[in-house]
mmCIF file with all atom_site columns, C-alpha atoms in Angstrom:
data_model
loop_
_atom_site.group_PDB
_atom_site.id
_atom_site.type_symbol
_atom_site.label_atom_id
_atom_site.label_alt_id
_atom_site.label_comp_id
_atom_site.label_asym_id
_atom_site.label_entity_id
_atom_site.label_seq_id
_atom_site.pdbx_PDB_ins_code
_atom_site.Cartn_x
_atom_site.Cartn_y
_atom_site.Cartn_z
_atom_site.occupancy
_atom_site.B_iso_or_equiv
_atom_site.pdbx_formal_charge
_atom_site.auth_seq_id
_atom_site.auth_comp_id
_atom_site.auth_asym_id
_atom_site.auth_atom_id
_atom_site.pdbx_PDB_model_num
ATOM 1   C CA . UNK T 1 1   ? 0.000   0.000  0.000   1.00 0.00 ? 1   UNK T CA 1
ATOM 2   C CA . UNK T 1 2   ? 1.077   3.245  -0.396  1.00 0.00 ? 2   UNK T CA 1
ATOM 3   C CA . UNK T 1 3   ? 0.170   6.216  1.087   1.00 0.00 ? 3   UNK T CA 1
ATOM 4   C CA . UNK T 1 4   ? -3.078  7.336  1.915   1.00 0.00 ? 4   UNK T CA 1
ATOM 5   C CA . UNK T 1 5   ? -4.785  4.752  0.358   1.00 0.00 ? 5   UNK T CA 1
ATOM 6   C CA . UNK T 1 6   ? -6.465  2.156  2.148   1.00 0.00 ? 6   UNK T CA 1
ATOM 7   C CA . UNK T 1 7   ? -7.353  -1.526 0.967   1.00 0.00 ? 7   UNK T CA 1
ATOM 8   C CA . UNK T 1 8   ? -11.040 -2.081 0.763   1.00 0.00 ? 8   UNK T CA 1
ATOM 9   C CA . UNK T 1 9   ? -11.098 -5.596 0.028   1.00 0.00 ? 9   UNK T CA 1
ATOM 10  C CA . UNK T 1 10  ? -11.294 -8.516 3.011   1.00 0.00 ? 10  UNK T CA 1
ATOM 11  C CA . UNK T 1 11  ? -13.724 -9.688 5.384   1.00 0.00 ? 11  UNK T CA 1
ATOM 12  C CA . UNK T 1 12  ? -13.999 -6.801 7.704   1.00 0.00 ? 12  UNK T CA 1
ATOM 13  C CA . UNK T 1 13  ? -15.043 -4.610 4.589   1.00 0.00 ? 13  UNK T CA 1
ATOM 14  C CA . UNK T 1 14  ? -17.623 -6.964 3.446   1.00 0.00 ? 14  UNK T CA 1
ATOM 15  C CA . UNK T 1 15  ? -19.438 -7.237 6.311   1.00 0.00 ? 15  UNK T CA 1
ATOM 16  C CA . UNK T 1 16  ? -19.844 -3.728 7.025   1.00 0.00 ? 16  UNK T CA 1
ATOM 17  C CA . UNK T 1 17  ? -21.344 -2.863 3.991   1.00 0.00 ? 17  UNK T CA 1
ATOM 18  C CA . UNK T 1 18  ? -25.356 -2.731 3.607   1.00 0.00 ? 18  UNK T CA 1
ATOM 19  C CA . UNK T 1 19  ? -25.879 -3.839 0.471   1.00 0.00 ? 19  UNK T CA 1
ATOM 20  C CA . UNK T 1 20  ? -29.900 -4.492 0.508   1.00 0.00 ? 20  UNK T CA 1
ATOM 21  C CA . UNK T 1 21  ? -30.791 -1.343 1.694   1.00 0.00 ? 21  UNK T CA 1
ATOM 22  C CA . UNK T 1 22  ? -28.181 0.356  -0.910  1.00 0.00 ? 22  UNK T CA 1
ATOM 23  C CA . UNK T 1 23  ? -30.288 -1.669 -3.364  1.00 0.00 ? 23  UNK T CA 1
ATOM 24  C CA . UNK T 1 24  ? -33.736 -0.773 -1.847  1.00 0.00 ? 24  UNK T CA 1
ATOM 25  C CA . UNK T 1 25  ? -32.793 2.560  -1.593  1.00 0.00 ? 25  UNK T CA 1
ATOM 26  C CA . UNK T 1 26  ? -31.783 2.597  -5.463  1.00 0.00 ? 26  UNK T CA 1
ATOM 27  C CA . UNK T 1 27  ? -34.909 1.260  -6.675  1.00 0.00 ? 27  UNK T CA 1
ATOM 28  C CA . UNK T 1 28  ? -37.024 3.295  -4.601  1.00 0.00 ? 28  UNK T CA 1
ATOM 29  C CA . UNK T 1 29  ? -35.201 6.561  -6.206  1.00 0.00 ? 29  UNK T CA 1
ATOM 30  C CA . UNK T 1 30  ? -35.707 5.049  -9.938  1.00 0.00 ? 30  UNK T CA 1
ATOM 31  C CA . UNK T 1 31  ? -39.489 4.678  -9.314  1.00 0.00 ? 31  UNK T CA 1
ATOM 32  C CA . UNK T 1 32  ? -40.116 7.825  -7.928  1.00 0.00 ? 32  UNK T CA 1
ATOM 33  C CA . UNK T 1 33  ? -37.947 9.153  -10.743 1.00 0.00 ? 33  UNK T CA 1
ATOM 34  C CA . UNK T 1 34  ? -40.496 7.734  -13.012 1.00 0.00 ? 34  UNK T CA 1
ATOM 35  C CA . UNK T 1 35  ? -43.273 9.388  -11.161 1.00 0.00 ? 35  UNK T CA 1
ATOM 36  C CA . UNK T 1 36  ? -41.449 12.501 -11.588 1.00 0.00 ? 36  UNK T CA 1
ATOM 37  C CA . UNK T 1 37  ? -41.445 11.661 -15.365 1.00 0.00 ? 37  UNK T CA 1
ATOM 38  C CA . UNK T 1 38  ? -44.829 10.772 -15.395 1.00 0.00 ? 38  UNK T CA 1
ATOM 39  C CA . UNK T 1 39  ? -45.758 14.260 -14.395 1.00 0.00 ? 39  UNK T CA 1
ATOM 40  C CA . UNK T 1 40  ? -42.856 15.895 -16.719 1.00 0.00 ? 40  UNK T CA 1
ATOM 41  C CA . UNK T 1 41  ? -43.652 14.723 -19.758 1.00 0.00 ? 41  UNK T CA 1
ATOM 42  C CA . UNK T 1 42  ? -47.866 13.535 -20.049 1.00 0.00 ? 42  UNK T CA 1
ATOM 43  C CA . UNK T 1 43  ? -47.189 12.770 -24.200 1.00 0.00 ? 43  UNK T CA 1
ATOM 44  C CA . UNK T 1 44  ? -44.556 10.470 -23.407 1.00 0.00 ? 44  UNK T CA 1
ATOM 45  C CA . UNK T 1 45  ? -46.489 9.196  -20.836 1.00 0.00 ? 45  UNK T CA 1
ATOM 46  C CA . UNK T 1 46  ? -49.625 9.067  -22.940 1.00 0.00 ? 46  UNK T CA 1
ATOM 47  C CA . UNK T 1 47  ? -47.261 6.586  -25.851 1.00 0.00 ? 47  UNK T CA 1
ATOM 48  C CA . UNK T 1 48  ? -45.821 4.737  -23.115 1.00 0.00 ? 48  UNK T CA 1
ATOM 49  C CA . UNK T 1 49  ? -48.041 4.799  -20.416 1.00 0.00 ? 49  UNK T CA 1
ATOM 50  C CA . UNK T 1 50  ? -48.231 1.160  -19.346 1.00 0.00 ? 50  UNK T CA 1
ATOM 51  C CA . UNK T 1 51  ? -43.879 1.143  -20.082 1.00 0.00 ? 51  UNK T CA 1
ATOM 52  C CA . UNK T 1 52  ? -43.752 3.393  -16.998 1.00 0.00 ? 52  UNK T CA 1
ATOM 53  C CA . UNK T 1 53  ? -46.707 2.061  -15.004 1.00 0.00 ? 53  UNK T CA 1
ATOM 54  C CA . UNK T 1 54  ? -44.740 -1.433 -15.209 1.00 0.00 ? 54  UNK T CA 1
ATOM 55  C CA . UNK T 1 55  ? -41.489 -0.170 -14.014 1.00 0.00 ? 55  UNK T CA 1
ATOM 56  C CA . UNK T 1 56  ? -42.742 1.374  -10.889 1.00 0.00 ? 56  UNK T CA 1
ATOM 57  C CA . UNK T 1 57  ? -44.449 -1.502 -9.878  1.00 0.00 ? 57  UNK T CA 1
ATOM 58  C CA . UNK T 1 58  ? -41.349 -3.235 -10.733 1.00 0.00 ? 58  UNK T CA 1
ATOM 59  C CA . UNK T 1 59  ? -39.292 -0.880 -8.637  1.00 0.00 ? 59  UNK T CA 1
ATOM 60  C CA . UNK T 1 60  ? -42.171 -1.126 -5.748  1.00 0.00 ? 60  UNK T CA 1
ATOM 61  C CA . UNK T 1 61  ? -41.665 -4.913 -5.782  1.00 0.00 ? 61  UNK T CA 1
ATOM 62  C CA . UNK T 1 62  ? -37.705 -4.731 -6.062  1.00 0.00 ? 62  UNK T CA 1
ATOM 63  C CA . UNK T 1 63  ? -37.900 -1.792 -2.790  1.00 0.00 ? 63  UNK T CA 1
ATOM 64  C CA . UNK T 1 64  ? -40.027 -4.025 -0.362  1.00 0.00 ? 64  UNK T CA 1
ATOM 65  C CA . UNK T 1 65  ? -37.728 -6.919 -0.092  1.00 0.00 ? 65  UNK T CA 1
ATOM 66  C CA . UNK T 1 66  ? -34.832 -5.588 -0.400  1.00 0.00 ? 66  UNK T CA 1
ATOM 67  C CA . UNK T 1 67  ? -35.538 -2.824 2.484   1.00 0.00 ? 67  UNK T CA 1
ATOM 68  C CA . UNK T 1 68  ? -36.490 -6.192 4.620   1.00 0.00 ? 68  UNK T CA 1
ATOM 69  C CA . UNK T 1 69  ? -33.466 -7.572 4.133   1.00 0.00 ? 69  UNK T CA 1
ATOM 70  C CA . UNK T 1 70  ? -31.399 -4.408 4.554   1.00 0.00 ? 70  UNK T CA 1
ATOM 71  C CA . UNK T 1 71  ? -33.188 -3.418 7.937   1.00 0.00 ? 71  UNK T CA 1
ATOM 72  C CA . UNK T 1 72  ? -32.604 -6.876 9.143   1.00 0.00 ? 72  UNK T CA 1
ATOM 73  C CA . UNK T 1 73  ? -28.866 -6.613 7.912   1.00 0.00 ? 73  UNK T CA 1
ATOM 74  C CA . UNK T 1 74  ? -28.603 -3.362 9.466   1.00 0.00 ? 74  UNK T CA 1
ATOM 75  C CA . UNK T 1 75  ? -29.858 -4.385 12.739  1.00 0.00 ? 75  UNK T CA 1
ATOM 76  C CA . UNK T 1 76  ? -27.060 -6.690 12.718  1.00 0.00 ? 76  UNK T CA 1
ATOM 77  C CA . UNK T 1 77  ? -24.350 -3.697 12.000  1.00 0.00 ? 77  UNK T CA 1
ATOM 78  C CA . UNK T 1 78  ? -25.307 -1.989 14.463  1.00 0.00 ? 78  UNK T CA 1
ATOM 79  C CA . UNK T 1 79  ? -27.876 0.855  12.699  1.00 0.00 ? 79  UNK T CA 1
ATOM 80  C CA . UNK T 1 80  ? -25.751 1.095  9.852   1.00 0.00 ? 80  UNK T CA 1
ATOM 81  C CA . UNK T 1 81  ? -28.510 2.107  7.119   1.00 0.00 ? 81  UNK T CA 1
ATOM 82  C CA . UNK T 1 82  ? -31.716 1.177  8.976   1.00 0.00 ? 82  UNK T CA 1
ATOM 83  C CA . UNK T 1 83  ? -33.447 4.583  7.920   1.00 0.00 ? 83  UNK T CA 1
ATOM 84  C CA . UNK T 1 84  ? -32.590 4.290  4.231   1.00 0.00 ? 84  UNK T CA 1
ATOM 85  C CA . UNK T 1 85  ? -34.234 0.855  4.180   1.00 0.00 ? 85  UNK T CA 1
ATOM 86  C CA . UNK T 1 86  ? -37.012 1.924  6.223   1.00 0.00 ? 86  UNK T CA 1
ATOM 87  C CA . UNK T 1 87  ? -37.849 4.648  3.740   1.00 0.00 ? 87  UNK T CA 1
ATOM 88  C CA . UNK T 1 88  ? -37.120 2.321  0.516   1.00 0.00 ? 88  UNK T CA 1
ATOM 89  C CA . UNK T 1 89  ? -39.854 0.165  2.262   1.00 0.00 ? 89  UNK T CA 1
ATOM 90  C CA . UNK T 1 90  ? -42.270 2.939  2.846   1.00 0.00 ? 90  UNK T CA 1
ATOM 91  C CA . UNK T 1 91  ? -40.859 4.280  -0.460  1.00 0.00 ? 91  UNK T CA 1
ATOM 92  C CA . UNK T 1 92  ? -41.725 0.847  -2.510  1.00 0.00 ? 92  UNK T CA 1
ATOM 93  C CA . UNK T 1 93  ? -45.307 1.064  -1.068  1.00 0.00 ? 93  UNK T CA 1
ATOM 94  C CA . UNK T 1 94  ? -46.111 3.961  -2.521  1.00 0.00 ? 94  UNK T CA 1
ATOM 95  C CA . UNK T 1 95  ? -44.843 2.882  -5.534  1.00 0.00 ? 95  UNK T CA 1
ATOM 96  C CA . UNK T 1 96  ? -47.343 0.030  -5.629  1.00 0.00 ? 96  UNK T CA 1
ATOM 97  C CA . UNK T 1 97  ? -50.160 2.311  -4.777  1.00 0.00 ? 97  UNK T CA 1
ATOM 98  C CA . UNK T 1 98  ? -49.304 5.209  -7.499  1.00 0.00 ? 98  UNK T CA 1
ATOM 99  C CA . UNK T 1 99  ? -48.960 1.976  -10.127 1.00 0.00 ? 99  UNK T CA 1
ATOM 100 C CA . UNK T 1 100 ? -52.729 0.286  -9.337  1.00 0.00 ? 100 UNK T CA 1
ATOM 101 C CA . UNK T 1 101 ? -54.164 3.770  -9.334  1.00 0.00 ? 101 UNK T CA 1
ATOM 102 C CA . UNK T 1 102 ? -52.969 4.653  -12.769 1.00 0.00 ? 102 UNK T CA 1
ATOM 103 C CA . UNK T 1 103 ? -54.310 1.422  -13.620 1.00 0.00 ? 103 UNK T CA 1
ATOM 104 C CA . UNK T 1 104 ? -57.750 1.960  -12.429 1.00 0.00 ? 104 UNK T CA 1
ATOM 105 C CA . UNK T 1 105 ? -57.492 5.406  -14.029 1.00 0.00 ? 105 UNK T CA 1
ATOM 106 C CA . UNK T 1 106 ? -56.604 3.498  -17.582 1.00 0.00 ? 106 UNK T CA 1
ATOM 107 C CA . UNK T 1 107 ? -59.543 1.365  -17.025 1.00 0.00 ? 107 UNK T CA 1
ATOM 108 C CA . UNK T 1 108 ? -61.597 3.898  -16.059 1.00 0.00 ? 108 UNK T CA 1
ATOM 109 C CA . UNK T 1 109 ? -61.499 5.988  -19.012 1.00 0.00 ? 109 UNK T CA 1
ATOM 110 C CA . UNK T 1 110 ? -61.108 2.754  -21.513 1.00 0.00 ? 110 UNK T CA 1
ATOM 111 C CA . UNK T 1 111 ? -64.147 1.934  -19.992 1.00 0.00 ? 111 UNK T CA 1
ATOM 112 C CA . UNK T 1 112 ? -65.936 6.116  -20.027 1.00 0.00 ? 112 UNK T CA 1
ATOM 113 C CA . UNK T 1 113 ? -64.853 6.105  -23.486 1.00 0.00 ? 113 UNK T CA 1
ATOM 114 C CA . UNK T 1 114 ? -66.806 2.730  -24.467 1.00 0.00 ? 114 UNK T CA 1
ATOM 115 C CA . UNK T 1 115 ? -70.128 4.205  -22.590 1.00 0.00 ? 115 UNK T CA 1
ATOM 116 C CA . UNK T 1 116 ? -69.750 7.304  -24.018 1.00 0.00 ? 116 UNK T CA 1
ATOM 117 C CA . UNK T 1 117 ? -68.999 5.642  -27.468 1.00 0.00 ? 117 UNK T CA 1
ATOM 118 C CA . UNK T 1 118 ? -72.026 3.063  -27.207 1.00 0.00 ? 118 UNK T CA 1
ATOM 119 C CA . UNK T 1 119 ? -74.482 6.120  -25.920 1.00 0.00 ? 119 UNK T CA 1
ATOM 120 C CA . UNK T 1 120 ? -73.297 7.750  -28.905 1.00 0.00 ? 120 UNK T CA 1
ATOM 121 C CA . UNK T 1 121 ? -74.717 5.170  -31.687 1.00 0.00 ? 121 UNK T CA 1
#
C-alpha cells in the first residue's frame, strides 16, 4: 500500500457494507424518478403509459424486499442504514399504490370512453 490509500477488500469490509438497503434505496429513487417523469412529460407518458406504469411496480416490488433484508442486515451492524431501508420500504409502497391507481385510471377511461362511445350510436 502506499500512502493514503487504504485496501477495501477482506472480510472486515464486506461485512460492514449494507448492500440491501443500498439496493432498496436505489430502486425506490428510480421509481419515484419515473413518477417525476410521469408528471414531466404527459405525451410520453400518454405513448408509453403502461412502459412506466410497469417499471414502478417493478421498482415497488424490487424496494419491499430488499428494504427487509437491509433493515434486518442493518440491525445486525449496528444501525448502519436502517433509515434508508425503512424509507425504501415505505418508499416501494407507494410505488405500488401510485402503479394500481394509474391502472384503475386506464380502465376507467377505456371503460368512459366505451359508454360514451355506445351512448353515442
Amino acid at each position: 500500500m502506499t500512502g493514503n490509500t487504504q485496501q477495501t477488500t477482506g472480510p472486515t469490509a464486506i461485512r460492514s457494507r449494507n448492500t440491501p438497503a443500498r439496493v432498496a434505496v436505489w430502486a425506490a429513487a428510480l421509481g419515484a424518478g419515473l413518477i417525476v417523469a410521469i408528471v414531466a412529460t404527459p405525451m410520453f407518458w400518454l405513448m408509453y403509459g403502461g412502459l412506466y406504469t410497469a417499471f414502478m411496480f417493478l421498482c415497488g416490488l424490487v424496494a419491499i424486499p430488499a428494504g427487509h433484508l437491509g433493515r434486518r442486515r442493518g440491525k445486525r451492524l449496528g444501525g448502519r442504514d436502517r433509515g434508508k431501508a425503512l424509507v425504501a420500504i415505505l418508499t416501494g409502497w407507494l410505488l405500488i399504490l401510485c402503479s394500481l391507481v394509474l391502472v384503475l385510471a386506464y380502465v376507467g377511461l377505456v371503460a368512459g370512453l366505451g359508454v360514451l362511445s355506445d351512448s353515442a350510436s
